[in-house]
PDB file of N, CA, C and O in Angstrom:
ATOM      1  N   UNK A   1       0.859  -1.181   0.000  1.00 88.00           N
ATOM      2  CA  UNK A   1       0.000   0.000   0.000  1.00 88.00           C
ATOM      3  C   UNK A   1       0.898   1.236   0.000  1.00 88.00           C
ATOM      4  O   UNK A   1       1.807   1.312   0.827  1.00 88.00           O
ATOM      5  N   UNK A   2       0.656   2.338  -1.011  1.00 93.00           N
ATOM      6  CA  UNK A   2       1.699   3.059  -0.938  1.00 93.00           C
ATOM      7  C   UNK A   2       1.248   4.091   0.222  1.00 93.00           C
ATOM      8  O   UNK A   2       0.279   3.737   0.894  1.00 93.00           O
ATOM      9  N   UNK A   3       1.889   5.405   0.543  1.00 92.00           N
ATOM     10  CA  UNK A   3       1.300   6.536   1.619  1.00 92.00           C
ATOM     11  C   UNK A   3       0.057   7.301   0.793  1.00 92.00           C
ATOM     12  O   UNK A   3      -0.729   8.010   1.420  1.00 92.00           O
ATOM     13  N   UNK A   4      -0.061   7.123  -0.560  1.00 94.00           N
ATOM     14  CA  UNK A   4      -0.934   7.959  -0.865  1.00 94.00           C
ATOM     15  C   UNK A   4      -2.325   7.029  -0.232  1.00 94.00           C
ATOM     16  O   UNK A   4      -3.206   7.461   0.511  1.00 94.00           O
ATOM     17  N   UNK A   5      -2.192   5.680  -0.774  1.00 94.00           N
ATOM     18  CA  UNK A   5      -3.277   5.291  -0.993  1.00 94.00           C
ATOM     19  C   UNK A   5      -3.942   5.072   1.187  1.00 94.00           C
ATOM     20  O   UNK A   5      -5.033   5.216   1.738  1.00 94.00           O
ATOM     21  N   UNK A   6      -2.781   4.752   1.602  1.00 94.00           N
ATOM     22  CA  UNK A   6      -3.268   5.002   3.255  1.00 94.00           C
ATOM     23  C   UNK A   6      -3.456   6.041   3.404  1.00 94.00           C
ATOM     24  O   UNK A   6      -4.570   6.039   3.928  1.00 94.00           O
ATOM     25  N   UNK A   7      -3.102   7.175   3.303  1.00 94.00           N
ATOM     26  CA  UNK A   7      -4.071   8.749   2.971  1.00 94.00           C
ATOM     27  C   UNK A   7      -5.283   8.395   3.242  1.00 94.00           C
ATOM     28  O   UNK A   7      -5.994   8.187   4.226  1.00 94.00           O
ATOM     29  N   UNK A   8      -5.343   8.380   1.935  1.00 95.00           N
ATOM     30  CA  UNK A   8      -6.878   7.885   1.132  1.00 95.00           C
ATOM     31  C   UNK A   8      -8.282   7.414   1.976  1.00 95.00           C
ATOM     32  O   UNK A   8      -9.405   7.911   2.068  1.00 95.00           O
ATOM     33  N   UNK A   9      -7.520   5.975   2.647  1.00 96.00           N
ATOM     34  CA  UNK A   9      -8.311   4.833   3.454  1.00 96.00           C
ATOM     35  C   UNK A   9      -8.661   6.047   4.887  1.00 96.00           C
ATOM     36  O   UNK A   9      -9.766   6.253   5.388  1.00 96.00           O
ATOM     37  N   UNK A  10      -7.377   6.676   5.267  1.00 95.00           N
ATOM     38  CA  UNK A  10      -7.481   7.512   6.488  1.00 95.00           C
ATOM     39  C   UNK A  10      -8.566   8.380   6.305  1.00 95.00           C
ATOM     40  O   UNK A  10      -9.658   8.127   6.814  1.00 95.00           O
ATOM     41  N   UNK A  11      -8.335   9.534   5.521  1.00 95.00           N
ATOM     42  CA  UNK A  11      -9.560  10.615   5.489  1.00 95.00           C
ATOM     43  C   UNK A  11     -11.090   9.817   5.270  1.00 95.00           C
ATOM     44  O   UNK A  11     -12.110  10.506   5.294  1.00 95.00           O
ATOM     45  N   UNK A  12     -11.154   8.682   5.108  1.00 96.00           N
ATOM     46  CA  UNK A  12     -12.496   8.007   5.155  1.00 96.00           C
ATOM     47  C   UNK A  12     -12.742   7.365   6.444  1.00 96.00           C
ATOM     48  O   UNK A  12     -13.425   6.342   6.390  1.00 96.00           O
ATOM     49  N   UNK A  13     -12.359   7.722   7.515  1.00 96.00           N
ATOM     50  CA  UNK A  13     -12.598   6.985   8.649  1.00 96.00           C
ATOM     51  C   UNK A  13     -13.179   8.039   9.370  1.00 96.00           C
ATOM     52  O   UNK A  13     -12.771   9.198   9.296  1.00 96.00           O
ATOM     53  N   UNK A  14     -14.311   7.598  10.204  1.00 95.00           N
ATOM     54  CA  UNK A  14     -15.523   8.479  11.017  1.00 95.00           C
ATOM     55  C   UNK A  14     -13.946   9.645  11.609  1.00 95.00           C
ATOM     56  O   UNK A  14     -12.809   9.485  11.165  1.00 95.00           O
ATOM     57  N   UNK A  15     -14.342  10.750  12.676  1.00 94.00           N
ATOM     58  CA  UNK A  15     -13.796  11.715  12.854  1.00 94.00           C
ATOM     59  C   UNK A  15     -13.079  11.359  13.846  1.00 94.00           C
ATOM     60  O   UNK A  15     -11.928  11.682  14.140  1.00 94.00           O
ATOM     61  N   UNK A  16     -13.901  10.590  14.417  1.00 93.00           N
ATOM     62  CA  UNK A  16     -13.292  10.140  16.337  1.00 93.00           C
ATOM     63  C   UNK A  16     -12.183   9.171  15.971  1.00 93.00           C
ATOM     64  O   UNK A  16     -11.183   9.141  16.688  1.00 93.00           O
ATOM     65  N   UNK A  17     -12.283   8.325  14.847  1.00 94.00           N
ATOM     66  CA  UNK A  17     -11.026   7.137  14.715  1.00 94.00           C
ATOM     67  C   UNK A  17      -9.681   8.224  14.143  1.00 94.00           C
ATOM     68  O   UNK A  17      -8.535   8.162  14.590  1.00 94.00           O
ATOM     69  N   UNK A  18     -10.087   9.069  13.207  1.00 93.00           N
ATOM     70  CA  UNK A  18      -9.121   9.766  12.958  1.00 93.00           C
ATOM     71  C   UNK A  18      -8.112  10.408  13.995  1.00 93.00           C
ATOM     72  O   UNK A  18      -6.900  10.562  14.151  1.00 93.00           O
ATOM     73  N   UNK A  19      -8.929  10.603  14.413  1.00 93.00           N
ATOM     74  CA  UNK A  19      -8.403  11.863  16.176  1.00 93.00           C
ATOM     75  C   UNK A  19      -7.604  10.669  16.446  1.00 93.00           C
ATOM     76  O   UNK A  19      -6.402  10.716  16.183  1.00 93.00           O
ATOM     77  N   UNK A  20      -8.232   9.360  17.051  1.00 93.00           N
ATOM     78  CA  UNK A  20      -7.214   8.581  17.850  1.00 93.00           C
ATOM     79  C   UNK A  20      -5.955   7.970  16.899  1.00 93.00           C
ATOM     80  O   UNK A  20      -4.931   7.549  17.437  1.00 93.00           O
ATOM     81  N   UNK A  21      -6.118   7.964  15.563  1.00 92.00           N
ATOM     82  CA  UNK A  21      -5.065   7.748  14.637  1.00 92.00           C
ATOM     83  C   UNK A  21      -3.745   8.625  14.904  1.00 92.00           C
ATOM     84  O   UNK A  21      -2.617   8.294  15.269  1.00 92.00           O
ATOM     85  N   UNK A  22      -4.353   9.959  14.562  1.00 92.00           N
ATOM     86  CA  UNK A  22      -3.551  10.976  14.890  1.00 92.00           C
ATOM     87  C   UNK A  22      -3.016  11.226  16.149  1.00 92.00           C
ATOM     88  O   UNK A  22      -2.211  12.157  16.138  1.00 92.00           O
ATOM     89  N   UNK A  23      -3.182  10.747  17.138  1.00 92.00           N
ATOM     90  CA  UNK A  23      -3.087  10.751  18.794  1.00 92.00           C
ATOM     91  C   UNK A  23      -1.638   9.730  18.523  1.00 92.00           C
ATOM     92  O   UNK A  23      -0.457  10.042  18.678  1.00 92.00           O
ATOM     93  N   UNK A  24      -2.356   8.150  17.972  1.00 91.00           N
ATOM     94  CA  UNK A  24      -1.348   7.011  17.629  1.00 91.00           C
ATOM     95  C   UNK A  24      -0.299   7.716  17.517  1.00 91.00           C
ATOM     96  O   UNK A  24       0.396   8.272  18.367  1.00 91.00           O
ATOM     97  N   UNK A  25      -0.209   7.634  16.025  1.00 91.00           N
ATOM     98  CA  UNK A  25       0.927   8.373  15.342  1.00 91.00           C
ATOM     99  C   UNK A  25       2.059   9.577  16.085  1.00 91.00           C
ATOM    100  O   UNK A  25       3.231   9.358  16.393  1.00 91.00           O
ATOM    101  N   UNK A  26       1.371  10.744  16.232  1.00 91.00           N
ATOM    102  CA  UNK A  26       2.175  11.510  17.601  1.00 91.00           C
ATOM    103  C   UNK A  26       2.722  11.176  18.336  1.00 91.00           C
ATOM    104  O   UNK A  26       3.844  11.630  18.558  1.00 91.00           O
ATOM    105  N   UNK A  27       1.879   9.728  19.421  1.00 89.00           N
ATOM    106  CA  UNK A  27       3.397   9.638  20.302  1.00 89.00           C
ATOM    107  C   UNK A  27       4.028   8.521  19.734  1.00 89.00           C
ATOM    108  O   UNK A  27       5.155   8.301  20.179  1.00 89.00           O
ATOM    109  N   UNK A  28       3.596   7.732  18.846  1.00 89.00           N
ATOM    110  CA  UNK A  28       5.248   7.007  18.119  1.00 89.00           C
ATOM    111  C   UNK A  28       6.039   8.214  17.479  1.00 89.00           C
ATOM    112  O   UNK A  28       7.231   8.002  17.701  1.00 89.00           O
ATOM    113  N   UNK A  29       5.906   9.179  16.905  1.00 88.00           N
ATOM    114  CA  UNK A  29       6.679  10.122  16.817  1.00 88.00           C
ATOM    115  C   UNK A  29       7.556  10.235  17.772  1.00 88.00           C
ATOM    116  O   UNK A  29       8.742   9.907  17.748  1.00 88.00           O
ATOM    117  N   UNK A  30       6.846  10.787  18.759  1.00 87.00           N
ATOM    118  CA  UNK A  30       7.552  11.598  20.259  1.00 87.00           C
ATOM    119  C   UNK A  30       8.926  10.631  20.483  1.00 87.00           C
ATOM    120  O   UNK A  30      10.125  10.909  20.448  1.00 87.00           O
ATOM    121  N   UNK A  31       8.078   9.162  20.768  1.00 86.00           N
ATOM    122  CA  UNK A  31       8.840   8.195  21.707  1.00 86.00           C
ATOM    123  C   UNK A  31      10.081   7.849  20.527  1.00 86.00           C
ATOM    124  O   UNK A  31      11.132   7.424  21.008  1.00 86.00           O
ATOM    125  N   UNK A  32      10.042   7.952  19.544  1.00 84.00           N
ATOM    126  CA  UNK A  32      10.800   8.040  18.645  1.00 84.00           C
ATOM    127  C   UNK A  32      11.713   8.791  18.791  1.00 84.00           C
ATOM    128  O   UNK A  32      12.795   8.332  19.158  1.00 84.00           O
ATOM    129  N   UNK A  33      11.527  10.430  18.505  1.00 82.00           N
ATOM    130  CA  UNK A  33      12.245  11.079  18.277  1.00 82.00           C
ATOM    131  C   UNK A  33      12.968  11.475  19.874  1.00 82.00           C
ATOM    132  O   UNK A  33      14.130  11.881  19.844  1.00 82.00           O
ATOM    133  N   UNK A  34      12.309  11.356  21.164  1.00 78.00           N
ATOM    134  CA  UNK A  34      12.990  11.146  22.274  1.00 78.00           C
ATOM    135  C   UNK A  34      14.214   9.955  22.115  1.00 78.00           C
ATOM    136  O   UNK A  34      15.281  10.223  22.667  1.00 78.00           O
ATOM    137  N   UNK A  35      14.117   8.757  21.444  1.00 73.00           N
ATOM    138  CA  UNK A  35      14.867   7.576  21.635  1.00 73.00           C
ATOM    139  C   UNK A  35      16.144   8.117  21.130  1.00 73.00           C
ATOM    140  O   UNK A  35      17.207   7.925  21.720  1.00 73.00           O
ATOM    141  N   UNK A  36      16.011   8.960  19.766  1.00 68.00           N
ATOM    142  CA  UNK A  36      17.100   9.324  18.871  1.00 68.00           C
ATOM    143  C   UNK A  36      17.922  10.630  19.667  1.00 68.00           C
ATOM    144  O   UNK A  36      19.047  10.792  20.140  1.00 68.00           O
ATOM    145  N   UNK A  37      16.787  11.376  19.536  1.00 62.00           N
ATOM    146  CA  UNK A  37      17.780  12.518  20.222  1.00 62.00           C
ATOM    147  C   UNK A  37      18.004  12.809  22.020  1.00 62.00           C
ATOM    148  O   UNK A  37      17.170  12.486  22.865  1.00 62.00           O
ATOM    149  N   UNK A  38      18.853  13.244  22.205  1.00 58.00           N
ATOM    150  CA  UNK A  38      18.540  13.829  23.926  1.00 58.00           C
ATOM    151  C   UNK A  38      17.759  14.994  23.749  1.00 58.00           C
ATOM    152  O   UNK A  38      17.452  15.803  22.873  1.00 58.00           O
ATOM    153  N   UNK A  39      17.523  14.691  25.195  1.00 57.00           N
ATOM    154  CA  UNK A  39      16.217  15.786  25.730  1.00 57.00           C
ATOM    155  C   UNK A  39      17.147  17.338  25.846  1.00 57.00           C
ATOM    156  O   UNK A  39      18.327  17.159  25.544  1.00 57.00           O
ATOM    157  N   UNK A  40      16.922  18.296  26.097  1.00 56.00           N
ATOM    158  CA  UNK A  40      17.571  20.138  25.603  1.00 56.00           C
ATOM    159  C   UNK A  40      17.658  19.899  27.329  1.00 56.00           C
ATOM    160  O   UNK A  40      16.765  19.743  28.162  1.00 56.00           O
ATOM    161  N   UNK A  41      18.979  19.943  27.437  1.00 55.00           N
ATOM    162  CA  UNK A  41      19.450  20.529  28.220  1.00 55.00           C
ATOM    163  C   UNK A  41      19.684  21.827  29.105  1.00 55.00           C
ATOM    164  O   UNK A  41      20.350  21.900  30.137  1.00 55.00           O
ATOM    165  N   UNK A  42      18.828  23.050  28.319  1.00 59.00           N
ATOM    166  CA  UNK A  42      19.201  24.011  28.552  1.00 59.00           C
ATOM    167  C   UNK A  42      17.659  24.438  27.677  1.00 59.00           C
ATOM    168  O   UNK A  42      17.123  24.021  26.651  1.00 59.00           O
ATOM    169  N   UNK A  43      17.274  25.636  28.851  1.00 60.00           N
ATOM    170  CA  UNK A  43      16.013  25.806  28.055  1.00 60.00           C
ATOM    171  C   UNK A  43      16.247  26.915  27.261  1.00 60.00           C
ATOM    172  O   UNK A  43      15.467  27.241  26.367  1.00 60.00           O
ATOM    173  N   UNK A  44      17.121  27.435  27.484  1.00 64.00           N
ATOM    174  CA  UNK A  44      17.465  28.792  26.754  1.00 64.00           C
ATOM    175  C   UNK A  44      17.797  28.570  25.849  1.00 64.00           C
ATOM    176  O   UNK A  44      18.062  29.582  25.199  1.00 64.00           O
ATOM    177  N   UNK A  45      18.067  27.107  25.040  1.00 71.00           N
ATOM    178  CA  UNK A  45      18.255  26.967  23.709  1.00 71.00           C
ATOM    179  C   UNK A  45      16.681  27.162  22.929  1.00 71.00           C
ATOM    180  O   UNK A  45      16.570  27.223  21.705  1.00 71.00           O
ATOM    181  N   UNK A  46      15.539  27.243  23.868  1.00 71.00           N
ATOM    182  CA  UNK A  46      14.506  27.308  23.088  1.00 71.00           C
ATOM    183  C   UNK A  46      14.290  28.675  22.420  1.00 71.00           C
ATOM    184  O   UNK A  46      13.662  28.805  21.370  1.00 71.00           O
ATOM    185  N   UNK A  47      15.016  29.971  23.296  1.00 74.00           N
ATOM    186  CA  UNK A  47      15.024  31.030  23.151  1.00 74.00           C
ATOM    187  C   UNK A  47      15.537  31.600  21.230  1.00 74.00           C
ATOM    188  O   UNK A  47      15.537  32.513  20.404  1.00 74.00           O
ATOM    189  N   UNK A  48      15.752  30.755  21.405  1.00 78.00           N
ATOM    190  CA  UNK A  48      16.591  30.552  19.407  1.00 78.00           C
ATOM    191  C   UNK A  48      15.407  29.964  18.274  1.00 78.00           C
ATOM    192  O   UNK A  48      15.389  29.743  17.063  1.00 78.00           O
ATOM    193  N   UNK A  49      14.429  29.852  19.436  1.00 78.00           N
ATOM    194  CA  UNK A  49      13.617  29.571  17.931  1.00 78.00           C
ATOM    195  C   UNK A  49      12.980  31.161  17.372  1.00 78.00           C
ATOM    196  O   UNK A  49      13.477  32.213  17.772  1.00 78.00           O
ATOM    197  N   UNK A  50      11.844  31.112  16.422  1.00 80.00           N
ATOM    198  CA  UNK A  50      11.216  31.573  16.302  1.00 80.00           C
ATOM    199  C   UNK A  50       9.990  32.106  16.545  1.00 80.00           C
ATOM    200  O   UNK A  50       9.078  31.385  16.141  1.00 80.00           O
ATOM    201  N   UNK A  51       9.577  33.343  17.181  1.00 81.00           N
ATOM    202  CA  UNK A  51       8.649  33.668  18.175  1.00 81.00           C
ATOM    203  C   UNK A  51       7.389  32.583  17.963  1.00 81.00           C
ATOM    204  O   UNK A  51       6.993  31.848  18.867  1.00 81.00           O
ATOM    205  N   UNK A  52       6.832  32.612  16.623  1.00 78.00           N
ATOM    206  CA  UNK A  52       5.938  31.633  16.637  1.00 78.00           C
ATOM    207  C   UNK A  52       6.028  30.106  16.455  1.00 78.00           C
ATOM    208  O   UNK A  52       5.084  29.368  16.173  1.00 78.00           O
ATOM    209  N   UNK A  53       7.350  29.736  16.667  1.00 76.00           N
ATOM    210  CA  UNK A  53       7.480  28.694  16.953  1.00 76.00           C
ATOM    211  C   UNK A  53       7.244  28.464  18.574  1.00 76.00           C
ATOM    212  O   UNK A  53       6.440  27.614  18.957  1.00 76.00           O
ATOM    213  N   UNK A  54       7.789  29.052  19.244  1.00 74.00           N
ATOM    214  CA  UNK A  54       8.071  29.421  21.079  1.00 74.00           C
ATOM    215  C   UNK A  54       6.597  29.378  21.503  1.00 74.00           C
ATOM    216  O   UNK A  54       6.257  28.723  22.487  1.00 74.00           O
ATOM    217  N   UNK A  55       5.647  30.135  20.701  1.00 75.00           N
ATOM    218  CA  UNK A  55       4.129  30.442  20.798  1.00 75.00           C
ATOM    219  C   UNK A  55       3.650  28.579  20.714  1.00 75.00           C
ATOM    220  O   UNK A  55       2.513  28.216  21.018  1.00 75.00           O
ATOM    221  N   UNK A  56       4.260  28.028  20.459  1.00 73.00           N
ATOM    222  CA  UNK A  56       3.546  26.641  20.511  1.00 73.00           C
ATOM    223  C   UNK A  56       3.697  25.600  21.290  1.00 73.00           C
ATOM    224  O   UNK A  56       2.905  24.657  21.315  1.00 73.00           O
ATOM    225  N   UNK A  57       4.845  25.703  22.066  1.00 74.00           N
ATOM    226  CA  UNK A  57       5.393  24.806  23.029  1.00 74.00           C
ATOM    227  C   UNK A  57       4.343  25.051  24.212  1.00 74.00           C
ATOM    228  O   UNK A  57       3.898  26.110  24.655  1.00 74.00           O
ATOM    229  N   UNK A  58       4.098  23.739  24.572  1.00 67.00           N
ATOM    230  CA  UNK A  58       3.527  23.477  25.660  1.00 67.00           C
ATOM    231  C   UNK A  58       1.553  23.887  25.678  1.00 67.00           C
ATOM    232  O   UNK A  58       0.756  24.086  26.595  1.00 67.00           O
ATOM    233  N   UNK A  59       1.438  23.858  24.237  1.00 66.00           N
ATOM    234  CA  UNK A  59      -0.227  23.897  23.490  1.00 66.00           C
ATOM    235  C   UNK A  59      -0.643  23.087  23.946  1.00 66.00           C
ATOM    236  O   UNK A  59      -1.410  23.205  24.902  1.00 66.00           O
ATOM    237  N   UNK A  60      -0.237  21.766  23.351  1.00 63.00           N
ATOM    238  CA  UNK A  60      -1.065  20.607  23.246  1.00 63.00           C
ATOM    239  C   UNK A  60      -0.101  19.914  24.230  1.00 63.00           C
ATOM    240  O   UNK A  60       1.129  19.913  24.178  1.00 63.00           O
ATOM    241  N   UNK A  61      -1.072  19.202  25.324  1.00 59.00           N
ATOM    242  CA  UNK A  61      -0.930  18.831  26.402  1.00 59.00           C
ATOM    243  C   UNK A  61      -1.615  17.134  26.523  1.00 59.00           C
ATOM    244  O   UNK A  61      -2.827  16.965  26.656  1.00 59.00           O
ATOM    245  N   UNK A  62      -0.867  16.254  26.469  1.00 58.00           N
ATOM    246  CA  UNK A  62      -1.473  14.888  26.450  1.00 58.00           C
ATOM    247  C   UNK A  62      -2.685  14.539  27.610  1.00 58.00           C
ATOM    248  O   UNK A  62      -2.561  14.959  28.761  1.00 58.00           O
ATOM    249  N   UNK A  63      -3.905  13.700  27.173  1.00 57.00           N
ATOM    250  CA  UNK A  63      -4.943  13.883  27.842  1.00 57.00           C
ATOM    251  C   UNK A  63      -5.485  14.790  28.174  1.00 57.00           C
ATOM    252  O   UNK A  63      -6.071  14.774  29.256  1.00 57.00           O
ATOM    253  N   UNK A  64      -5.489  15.972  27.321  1.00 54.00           N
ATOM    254  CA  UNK A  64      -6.781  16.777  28.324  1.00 54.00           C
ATOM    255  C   UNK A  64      -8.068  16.786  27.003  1.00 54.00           C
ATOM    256  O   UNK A  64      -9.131  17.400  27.086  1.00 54.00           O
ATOM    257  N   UNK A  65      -7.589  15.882  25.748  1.00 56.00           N
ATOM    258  CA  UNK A  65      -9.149  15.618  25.289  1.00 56.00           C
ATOM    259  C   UNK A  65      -9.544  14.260  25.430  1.00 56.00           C
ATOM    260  O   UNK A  65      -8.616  13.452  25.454  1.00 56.00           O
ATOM    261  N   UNK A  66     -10.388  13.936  25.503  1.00 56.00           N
ATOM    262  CA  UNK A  66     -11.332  12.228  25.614  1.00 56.00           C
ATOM    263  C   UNK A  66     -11.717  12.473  23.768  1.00 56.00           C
ATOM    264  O   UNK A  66     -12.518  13.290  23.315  1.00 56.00           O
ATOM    265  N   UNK A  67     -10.911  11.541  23.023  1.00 56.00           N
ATOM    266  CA  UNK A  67     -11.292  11.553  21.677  1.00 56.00           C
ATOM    267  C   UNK A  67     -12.671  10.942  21.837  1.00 56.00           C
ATOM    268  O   UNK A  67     -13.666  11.532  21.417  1.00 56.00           O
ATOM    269  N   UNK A  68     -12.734   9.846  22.399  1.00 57.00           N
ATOM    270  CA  UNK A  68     -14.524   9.121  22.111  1.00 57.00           C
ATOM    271  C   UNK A  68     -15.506  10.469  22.418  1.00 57.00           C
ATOM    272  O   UNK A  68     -16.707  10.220  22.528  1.00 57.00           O
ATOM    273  N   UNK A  69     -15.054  11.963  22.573  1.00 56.00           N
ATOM    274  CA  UNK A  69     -16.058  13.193  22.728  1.00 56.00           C
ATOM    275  C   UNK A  69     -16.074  13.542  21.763  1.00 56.00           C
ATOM    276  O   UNK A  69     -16.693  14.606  21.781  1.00 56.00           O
ATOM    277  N   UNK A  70     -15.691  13.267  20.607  1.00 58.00           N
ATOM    278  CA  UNK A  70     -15.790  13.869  19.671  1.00 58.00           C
ATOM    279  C   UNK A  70     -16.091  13.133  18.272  1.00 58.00           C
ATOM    280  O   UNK A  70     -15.912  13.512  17.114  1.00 58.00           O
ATOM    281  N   UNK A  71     -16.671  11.815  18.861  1.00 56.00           N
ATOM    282  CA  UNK A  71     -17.187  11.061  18.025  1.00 56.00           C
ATOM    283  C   UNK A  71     -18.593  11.454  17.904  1.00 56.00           C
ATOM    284  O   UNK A  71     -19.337  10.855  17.128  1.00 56.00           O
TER     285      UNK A  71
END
């Protein structure tokens, strides 16, 4: 199956499976990209991003939605 065609199958799934797809996916990301890299040592390296990048840290906060609410 290529990525287009799992695309595809994805945007056809009710709203609430999507959400928890997307939930999936995120923290195999995370736990991923935690495994590879170390954690910032220094928070003042965050100070180097870009204001609206900085504007996003610490948004989205694990568990504070119940996806089955939005089925």
């Amino acid at each position: 199956m290529t990525l287009q065609e799992l695309q595809n199958q994805a945007l056809q799934l009710p709203i609430g499976d999507r959400w928890h797809l997307v939930q999936s996916l995120l923290s195999s990301i995370q736990q991923e990209t935690l495994a590879v890299s170390p954690p910032a040592s220094n928070v003042n390296e965050l100070t180097d991003l870009d204001p609206w990048t900085q504007s996003l840290i610490g948004v989205i906060q694990s568990g504070t939605i119940s996806w089955r609410e939005l089925e």
